[in-house]
Tab-separated table of C-alpha atoms in Angstrom:
chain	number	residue	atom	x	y	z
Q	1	UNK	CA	142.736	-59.885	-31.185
Q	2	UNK	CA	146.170	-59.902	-29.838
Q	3	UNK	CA	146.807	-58.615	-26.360
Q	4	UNK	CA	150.274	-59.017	-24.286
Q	5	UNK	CA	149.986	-58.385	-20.695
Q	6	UNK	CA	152.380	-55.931	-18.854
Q	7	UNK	CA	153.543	-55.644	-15.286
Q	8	UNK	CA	153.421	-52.064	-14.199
Q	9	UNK	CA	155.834	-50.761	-11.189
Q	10	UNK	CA	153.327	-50.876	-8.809
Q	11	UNK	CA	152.860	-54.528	-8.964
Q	12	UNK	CA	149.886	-54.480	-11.274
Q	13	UNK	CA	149.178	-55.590	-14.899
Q	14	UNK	CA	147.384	-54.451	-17.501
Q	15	UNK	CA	145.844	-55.850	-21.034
Q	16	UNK	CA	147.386	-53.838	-24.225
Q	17	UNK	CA	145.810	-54.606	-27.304
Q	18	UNK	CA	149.295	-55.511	-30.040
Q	19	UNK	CA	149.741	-52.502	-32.026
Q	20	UNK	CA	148.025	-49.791	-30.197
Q	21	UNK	CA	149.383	-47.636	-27.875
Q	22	UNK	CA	147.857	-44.129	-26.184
Q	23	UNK	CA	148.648	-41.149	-27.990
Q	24	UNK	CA	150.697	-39.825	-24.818
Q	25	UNK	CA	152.780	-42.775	-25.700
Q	26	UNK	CA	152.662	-42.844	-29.154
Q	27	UNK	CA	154.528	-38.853	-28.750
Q	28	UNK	CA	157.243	-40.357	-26.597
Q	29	UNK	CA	158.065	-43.175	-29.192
Q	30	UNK	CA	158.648	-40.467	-31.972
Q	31	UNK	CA	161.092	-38.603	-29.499
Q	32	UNK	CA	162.398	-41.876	-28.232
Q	33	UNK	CA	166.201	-41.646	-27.278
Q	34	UNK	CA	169.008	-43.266	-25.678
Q	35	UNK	CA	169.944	-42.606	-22.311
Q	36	UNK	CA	174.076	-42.588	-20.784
Q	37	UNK	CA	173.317	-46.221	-19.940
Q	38	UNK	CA	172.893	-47.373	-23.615
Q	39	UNK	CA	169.377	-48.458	-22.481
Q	40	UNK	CA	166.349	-47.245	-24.602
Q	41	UNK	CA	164.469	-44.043	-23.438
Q	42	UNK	CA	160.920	-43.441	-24.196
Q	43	UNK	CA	161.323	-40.077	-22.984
Q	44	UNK	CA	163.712	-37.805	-20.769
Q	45	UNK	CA	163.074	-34.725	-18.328
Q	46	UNK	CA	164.759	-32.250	-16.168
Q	47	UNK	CA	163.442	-29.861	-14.013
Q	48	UNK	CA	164.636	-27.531	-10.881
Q	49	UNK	CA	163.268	-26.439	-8.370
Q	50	UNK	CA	163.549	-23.925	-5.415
Q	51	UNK	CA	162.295	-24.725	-1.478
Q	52	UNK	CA	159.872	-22.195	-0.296
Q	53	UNK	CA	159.416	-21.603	3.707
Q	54	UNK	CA	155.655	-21.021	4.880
Q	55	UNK	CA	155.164	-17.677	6.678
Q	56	UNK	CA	151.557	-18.742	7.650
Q	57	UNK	CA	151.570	-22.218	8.318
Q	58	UNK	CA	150.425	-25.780	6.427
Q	59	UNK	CA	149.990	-28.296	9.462
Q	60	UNK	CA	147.087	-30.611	8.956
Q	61	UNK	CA	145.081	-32.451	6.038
Q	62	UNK	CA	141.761	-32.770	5.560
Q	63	UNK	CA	142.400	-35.372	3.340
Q	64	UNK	CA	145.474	-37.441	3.822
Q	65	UNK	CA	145.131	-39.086	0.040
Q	66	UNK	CA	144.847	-36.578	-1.853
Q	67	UNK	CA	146.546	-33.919	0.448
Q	68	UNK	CA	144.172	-31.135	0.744
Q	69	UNK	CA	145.387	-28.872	3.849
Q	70	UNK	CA	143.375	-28.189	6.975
Q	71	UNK	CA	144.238	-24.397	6.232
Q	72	UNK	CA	145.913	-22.327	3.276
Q	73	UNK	CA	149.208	-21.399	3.550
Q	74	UNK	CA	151.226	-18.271	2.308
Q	75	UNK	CA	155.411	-19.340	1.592
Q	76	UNK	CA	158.598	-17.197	0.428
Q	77	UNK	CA	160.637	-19.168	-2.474
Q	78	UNK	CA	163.752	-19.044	-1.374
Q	79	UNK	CA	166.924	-18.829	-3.751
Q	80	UNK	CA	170.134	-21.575	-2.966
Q	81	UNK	CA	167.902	-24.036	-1.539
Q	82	UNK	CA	167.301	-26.399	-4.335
Q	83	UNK	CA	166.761	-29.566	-6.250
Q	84	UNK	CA	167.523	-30.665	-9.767
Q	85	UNK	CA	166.103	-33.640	-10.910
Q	86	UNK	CA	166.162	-36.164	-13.982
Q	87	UNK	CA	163.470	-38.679	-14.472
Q	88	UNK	CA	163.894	-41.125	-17.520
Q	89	UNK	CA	160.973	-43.238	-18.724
Q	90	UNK	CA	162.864	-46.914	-19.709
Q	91	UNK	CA	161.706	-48.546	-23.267
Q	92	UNK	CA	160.924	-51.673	-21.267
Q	93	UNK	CA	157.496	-52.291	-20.133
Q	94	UNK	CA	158.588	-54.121	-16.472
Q	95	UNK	CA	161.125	-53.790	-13.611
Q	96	UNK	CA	161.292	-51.177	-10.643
Q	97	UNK	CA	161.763	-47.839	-11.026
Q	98	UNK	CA	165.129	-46.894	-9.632
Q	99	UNK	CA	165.953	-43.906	-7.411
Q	100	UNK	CA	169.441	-41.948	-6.664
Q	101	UNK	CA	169.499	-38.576	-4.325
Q	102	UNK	CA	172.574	-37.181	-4.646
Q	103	UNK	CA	174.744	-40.475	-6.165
Q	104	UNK	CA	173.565	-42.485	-3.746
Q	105	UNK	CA	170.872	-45.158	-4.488
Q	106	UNK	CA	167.901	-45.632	-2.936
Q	107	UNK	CA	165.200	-48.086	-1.856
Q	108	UNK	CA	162.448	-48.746	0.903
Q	109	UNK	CA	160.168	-45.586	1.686
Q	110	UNK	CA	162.071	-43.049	-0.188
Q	111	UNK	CA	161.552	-45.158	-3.416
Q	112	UNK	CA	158.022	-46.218	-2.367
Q	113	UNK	CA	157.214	-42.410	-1.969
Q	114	UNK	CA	158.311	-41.495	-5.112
Q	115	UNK	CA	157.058	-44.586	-7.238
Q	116	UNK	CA	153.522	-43.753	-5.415
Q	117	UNK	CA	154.144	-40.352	-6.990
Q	118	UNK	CA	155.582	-41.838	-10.553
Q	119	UNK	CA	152.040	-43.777	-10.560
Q	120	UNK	CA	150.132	-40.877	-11.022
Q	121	UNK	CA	152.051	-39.120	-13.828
Q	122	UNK	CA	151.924	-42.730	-15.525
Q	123	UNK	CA	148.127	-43.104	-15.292
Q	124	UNK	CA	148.042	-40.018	-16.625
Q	125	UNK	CA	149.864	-40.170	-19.669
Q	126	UNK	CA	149.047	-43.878	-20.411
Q	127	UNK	CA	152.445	-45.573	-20.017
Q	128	UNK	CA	153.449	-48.316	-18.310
Q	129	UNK	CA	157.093	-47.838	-17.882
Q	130	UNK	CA	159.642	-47.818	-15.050
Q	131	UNK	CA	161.513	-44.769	-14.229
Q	132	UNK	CA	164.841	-44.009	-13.310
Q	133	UNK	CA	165.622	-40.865	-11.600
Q	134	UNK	CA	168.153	-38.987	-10.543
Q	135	UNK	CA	168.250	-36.041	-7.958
Q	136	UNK	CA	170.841	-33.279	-6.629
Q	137	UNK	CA	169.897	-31.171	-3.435
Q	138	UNK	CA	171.473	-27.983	-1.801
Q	139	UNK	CA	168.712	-28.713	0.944
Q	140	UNK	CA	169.593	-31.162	4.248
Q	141	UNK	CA	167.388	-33.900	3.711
Q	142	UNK	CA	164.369	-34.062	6.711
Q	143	UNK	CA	165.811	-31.042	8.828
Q	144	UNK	CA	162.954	-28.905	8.635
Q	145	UNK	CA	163.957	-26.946	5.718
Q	146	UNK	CA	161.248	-27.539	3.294
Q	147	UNK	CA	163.427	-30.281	1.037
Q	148	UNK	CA	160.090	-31.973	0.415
Q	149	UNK	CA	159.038	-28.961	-1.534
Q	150	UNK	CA	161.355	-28.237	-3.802
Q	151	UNK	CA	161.888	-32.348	-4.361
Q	152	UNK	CA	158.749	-33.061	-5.502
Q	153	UNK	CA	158.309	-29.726	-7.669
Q	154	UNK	CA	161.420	-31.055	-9.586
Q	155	UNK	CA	160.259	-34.637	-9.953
Q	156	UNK	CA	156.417	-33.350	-11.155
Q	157	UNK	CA	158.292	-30.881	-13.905
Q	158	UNK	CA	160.799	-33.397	-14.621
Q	159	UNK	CA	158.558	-36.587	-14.509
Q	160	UNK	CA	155.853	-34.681	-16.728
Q	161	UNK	CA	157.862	-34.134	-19.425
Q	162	UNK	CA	159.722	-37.277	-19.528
Q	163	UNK	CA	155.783	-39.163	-19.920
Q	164	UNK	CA	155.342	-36.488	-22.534
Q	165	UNK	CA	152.602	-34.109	-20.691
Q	166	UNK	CA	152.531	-31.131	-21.228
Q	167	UNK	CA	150.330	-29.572	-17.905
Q	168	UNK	CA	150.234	-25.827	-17.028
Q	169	UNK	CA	151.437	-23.989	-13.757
Q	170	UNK	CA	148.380	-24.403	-12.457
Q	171	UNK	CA	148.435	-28.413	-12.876
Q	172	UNK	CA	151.868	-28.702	-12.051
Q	173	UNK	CA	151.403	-27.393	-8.944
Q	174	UNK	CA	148.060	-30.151	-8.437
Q	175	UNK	CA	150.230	-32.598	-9.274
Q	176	UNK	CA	153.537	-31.551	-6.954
Q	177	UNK	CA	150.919	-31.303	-4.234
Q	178	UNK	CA	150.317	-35.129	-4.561
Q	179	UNK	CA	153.936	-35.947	-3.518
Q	180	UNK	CA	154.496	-33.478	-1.341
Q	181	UNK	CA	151.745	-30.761	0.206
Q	182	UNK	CA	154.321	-27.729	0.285
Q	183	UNK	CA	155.466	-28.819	-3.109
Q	184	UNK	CA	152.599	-26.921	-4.923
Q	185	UNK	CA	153.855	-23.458	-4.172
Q	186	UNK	CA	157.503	-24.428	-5.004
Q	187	UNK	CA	155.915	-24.106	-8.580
Q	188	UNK	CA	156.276	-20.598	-8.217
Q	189	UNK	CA	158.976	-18.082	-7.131
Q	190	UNK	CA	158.758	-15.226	-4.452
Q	191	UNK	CA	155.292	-15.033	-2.179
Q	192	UNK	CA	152.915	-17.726	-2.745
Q	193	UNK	CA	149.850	-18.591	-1.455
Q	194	UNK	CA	147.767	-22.344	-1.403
Q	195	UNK	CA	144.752	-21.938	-1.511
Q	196	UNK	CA	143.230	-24.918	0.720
Q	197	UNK	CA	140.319	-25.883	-1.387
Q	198	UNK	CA	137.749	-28.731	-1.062
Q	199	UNK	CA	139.141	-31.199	-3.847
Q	200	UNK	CA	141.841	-32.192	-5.990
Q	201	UNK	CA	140.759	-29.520	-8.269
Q	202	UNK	CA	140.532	-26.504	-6.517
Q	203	UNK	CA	143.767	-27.240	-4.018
Q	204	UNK	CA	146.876	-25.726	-5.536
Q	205	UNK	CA	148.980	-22.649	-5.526
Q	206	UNK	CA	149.148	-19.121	-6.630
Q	207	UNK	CA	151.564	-16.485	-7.277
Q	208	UNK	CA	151.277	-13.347	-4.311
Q	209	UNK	CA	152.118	-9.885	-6.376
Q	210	UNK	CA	154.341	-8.248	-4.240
Q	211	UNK	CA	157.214	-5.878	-4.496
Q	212	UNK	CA	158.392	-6.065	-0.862
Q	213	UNK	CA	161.917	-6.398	-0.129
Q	214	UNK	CA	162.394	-9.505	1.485
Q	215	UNK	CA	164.853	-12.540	2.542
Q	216	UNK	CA	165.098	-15.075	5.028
Q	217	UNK	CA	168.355	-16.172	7.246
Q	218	UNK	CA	168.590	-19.671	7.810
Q	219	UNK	CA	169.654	-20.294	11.026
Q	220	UNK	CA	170.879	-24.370	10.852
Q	221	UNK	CA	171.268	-25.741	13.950
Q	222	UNK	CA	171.062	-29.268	12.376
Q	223	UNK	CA	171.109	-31.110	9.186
Q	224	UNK	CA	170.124	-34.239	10.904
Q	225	UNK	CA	167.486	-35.888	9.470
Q	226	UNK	CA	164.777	-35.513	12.273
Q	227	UNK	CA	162.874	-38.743	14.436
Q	228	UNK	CA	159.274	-37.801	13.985
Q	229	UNK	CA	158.566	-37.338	10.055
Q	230	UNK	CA	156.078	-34.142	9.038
Q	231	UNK	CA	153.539	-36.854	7.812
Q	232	UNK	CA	153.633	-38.327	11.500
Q	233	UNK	CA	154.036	-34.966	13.084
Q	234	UNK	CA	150.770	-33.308	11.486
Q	235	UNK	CA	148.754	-36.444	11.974
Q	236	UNK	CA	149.479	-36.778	15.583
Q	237	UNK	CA	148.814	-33.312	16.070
Q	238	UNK	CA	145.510	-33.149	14.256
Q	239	UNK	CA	144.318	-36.182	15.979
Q	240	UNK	CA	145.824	-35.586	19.718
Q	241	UNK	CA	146.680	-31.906	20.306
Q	242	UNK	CA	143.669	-30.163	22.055
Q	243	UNK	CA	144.659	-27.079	20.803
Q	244	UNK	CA	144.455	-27.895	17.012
Q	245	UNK	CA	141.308	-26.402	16.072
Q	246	UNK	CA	142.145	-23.151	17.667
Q	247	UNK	CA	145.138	-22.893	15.550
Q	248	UNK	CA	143.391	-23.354	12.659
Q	249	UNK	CA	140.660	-20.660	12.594
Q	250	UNK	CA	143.702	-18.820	13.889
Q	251	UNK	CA	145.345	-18.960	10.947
Q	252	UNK	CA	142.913	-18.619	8.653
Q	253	UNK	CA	142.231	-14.764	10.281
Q	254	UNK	CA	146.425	-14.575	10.481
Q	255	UNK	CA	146.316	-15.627	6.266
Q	256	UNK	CA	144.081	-13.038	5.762
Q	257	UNK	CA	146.368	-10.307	7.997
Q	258	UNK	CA	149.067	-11.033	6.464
Q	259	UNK	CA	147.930	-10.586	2.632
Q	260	UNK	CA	146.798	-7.161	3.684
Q	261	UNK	CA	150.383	-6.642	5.367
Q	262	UNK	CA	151.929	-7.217	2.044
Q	263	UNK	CA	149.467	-5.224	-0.002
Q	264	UNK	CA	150.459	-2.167	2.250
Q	265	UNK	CA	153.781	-3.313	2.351
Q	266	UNK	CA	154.275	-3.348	6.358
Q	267	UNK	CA	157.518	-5.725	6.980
Q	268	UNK	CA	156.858	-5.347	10.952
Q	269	UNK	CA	153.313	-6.446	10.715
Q	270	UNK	CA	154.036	-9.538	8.368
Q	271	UNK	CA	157.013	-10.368	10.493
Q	272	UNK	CA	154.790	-10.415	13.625
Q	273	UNK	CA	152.014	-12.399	11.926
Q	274	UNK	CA	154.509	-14.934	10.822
Q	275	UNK	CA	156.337	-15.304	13.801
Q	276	UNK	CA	152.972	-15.965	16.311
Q	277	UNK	CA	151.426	-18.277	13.429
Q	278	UNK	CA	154.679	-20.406	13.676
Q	279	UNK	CA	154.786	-20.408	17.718
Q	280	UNK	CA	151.063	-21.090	17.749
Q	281	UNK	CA	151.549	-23.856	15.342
Q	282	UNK	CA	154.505	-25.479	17.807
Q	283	UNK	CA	152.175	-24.868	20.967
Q	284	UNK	CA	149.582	-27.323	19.163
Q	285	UNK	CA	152.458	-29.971	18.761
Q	286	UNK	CA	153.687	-29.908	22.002
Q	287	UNK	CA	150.099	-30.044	23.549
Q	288	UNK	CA	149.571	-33.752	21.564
Q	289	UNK	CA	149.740	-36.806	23.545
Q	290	UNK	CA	152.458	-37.812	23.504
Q	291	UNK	CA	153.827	-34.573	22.643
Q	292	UNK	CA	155.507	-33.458	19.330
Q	293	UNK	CA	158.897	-31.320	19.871
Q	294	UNK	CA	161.257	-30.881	16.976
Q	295	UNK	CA	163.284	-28.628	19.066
Q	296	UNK	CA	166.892	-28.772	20.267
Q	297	UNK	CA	168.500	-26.708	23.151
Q	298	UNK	CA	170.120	-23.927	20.355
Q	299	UNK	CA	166.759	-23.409	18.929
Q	300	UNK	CA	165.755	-21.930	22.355
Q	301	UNK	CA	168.974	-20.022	21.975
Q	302	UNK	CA	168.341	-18.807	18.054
Q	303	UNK	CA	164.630	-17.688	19.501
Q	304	UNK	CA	166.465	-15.584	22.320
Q	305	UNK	CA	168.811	-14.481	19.908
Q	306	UNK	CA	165.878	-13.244	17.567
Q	307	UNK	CA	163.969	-11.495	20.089
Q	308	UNK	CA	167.012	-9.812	21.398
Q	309	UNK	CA	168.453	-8.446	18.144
Q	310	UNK	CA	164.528	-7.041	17.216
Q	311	UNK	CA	164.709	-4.986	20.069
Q	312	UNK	CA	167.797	-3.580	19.042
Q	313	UNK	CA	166.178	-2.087	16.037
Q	314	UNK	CA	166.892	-4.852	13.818
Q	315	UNK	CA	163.791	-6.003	11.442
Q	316	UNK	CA	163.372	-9.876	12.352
Q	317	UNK	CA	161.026	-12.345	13.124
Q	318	UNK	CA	161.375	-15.821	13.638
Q	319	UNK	CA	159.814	-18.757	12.020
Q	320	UNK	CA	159.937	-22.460	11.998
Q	321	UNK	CA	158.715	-25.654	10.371
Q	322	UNK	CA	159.253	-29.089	11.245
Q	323	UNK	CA	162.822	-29.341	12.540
Q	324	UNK	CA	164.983	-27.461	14.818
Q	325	UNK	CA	166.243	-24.700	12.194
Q	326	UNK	CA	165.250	-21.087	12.713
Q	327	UNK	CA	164.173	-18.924	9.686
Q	328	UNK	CA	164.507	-15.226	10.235
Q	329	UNK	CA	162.364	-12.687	7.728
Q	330	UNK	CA	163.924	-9.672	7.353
Q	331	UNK	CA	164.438	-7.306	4.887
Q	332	UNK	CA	166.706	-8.168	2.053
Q	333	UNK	CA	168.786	-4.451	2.787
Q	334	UNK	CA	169.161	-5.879	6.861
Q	335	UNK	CA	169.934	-9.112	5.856
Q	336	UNK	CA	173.742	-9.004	5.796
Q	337	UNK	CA	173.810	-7.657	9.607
Q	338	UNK	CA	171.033	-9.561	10.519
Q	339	UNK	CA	172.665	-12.628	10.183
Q	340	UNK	CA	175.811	-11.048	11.663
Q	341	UNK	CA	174.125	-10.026	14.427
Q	342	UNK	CA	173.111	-13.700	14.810
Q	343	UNK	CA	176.509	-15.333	14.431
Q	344	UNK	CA	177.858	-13.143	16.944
Q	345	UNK	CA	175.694	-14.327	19.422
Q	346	UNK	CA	174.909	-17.901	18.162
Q	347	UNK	CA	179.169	-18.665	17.497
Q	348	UNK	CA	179.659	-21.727	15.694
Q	349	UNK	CA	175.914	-22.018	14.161
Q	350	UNK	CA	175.952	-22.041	10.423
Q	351	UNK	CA	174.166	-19.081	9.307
Q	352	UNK	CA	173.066	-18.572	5.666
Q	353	UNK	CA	170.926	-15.376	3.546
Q	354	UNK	CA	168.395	-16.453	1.211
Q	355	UNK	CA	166.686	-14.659	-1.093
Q	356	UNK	CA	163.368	-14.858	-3.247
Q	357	UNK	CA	164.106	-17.393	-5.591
Q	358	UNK	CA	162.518	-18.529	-8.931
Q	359	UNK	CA	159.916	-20.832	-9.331
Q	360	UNK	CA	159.957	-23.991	-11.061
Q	361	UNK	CA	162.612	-24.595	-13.959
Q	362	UNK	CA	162.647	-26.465	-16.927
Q	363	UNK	CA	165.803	-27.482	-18.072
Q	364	UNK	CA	167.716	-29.231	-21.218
Q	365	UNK	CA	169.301	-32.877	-20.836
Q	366	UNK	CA	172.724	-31.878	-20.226
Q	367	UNK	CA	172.677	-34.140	-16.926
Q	368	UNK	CA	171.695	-33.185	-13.505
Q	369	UNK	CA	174.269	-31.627	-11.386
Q	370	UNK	CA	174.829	-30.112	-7.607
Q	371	UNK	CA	175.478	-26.431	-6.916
Q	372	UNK	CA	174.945	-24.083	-4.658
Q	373	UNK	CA	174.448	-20.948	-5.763
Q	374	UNK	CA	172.397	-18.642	-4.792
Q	375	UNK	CA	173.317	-19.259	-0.624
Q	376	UNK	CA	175.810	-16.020	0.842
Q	377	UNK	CA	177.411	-16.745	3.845
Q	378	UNK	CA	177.576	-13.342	5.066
């Protein structure tokens, strides 16, 4: 018996017996293809995706490997902030997978993340094959504004293809969840909710039927990439903050409030659920030792500005995530002067109206590409 032995990405190797392959493989060789490069393809995929903002919070795992949340969560897709990605699977059975975000290339934990992720769509499908992929955002990278989630949404579409899977919604958004937690409910557009579960099986995301009329304006008071990643952010609050497990059973009664809100339609009730689940979550971060504050001195200023316009008469609520960028729900009819409200008192502050956006798109081979459409700068 003839056997060759291959190096996968990861560092390992693996016996394959000459002249068989797995059928996932075997699929990709009859579609094999050549990529720009010249270089043999054993299979190509594109995929976009949308970032979605949580309304009741994911902060916390109860398991850190295969990234089951502490909680369920309940997001808004949001249209303009995006990611389009290209993963290639090379002919060759060795070498690194390589990495570009928007033309520029990439190694050390960015690469590690995402060749982690690559793994698990190779064990999957049988192949042992680098990768080489290419991604385009419309999202700041690490500024709090979800650019995980749509990222690793695009990469599981695009990635699953490319190995020649072909997975459902429902394992799509299992699989996104393995890169990136928030990533499962990218898989869909509009409301979503995670539903925590127990296990890899029963953690992943659902569609919310809704007709509400909704949007968010993102409030950016930075781009920058922030100092204390999510990763280190939850697990320091989870292990530190003394006022973690109130949160939690806090939002699991807030999850439940706010599905009824949206049943019954009530923007002021889901806008006041969302905005105390987001302070609450911030109160447990800045209660861990040593503290966790993703705040600057304008986000104080966006929160004022928030409150003040609301009292006005104006439907908004604040909400935040990781970073120092307000998110303001409103309706999508008082979105326009919401966010002109909010420039007039925030001058300078780059203020942008999202709406629901589409979940996860699967698209032809015509090259990845940046864009921003979708984004009004009222």
């Amino acid at each position: 018996m003839n056997v060759r032995r291959v190096r996968q990405n990861s560092g390992r190797s693996t016996d394959v017996q000459a002249g068989s392959q797995p059928a996932a493989t075997a699929t990709l060789a009859e579609r094999s293809t050549l990529s720009s490069e010249a270089e043999p393809v054993l299979g190509r995929g594109q995929a976009r995706a949308n970032a979605n903002i949580a309304l009741i919070k994911y902060w916390g795992k109860a398991d850190e490997d295969l990234i089951i949340p502490t909680t369920s969560s309940l997001s808004l897709t949001l249209d303009g902030l995006s990611t389009r990605t290209q993963v290639e699977f090379l002919a060759q059975s060795y070498g690194p997978d390589q990495l570009t975000i928007d033309d520029q290339p990439q190694g050390g934990k960015a690469l590690a993340r995402v060749s982690r992720f690559l793994d698990i769509v190779r064990r999957r499908a049988g192949i042992d094959a680098p990768a080489r992929v290419n991604s385009y955002n419309t999202v700041p990278y690490g500024a709090g504004l979800a650019s995980s989630s749509s990222a690793f949404a695009a990469l599981a579409g695009a990635a699953s293809a490319a190995a020649g899977l072909d997975l459902g919604r429902q394992e799509l958004s299992r699989l996104a969840r393995r890169g990136s937690g928030s990533a499962c409910r990218s898989l869909y557009g509009g409301l979503v909710q995670w539903q925590a579960g127990s296990d890899d099986a029963s953690s992943y995301a659902l569609p919310v039927e809704s007709d509400m009329d909704l949007a968010l304006v993102v409030v950016l008071i930075s781009g920058q990439e922030k100092q204390i990643s999510s990763r280190e952010g939850m697990r320091r609050t989870v292990q530190t903050s003394p006022l973690y497990r109130a949160w939690v059973e806090q939002s699991r009664l807030d999850l439940q409030d706010a599905l009824k809100a949206i049943q019954y339609e009530d923007l002021e009730a889901l806008g006041a659920i969302a905005e105390a689940n987001a302070m609450g979550m911030h109160a447990a971060m800045l209660a861990s030792r040593p503290a966790v504050c993703y705040w600057l001195p304008d986000t104080l200023s966006a929160m004022e500005a928030v409150g003040q316009i609301r009292a006005e008469g104006l439907p908004a609520w604040g909400t935040m995530d990781a970073g120092p960028n307000m998110k303001v729900l409103t309706s999508g009819a008082q979105a326009v002067r919401v966010a002109e409200e909010l420039r007039g008192r925030l001058p300078g502050v780059n203020i942008q109206v999202h709406r629901p956006g589409p979940g996860l798109e699967m698209l032809g081979n015509e090259g990845a590409h940046s864009g921003t459409a979708g984004v009004e700068r009222a």
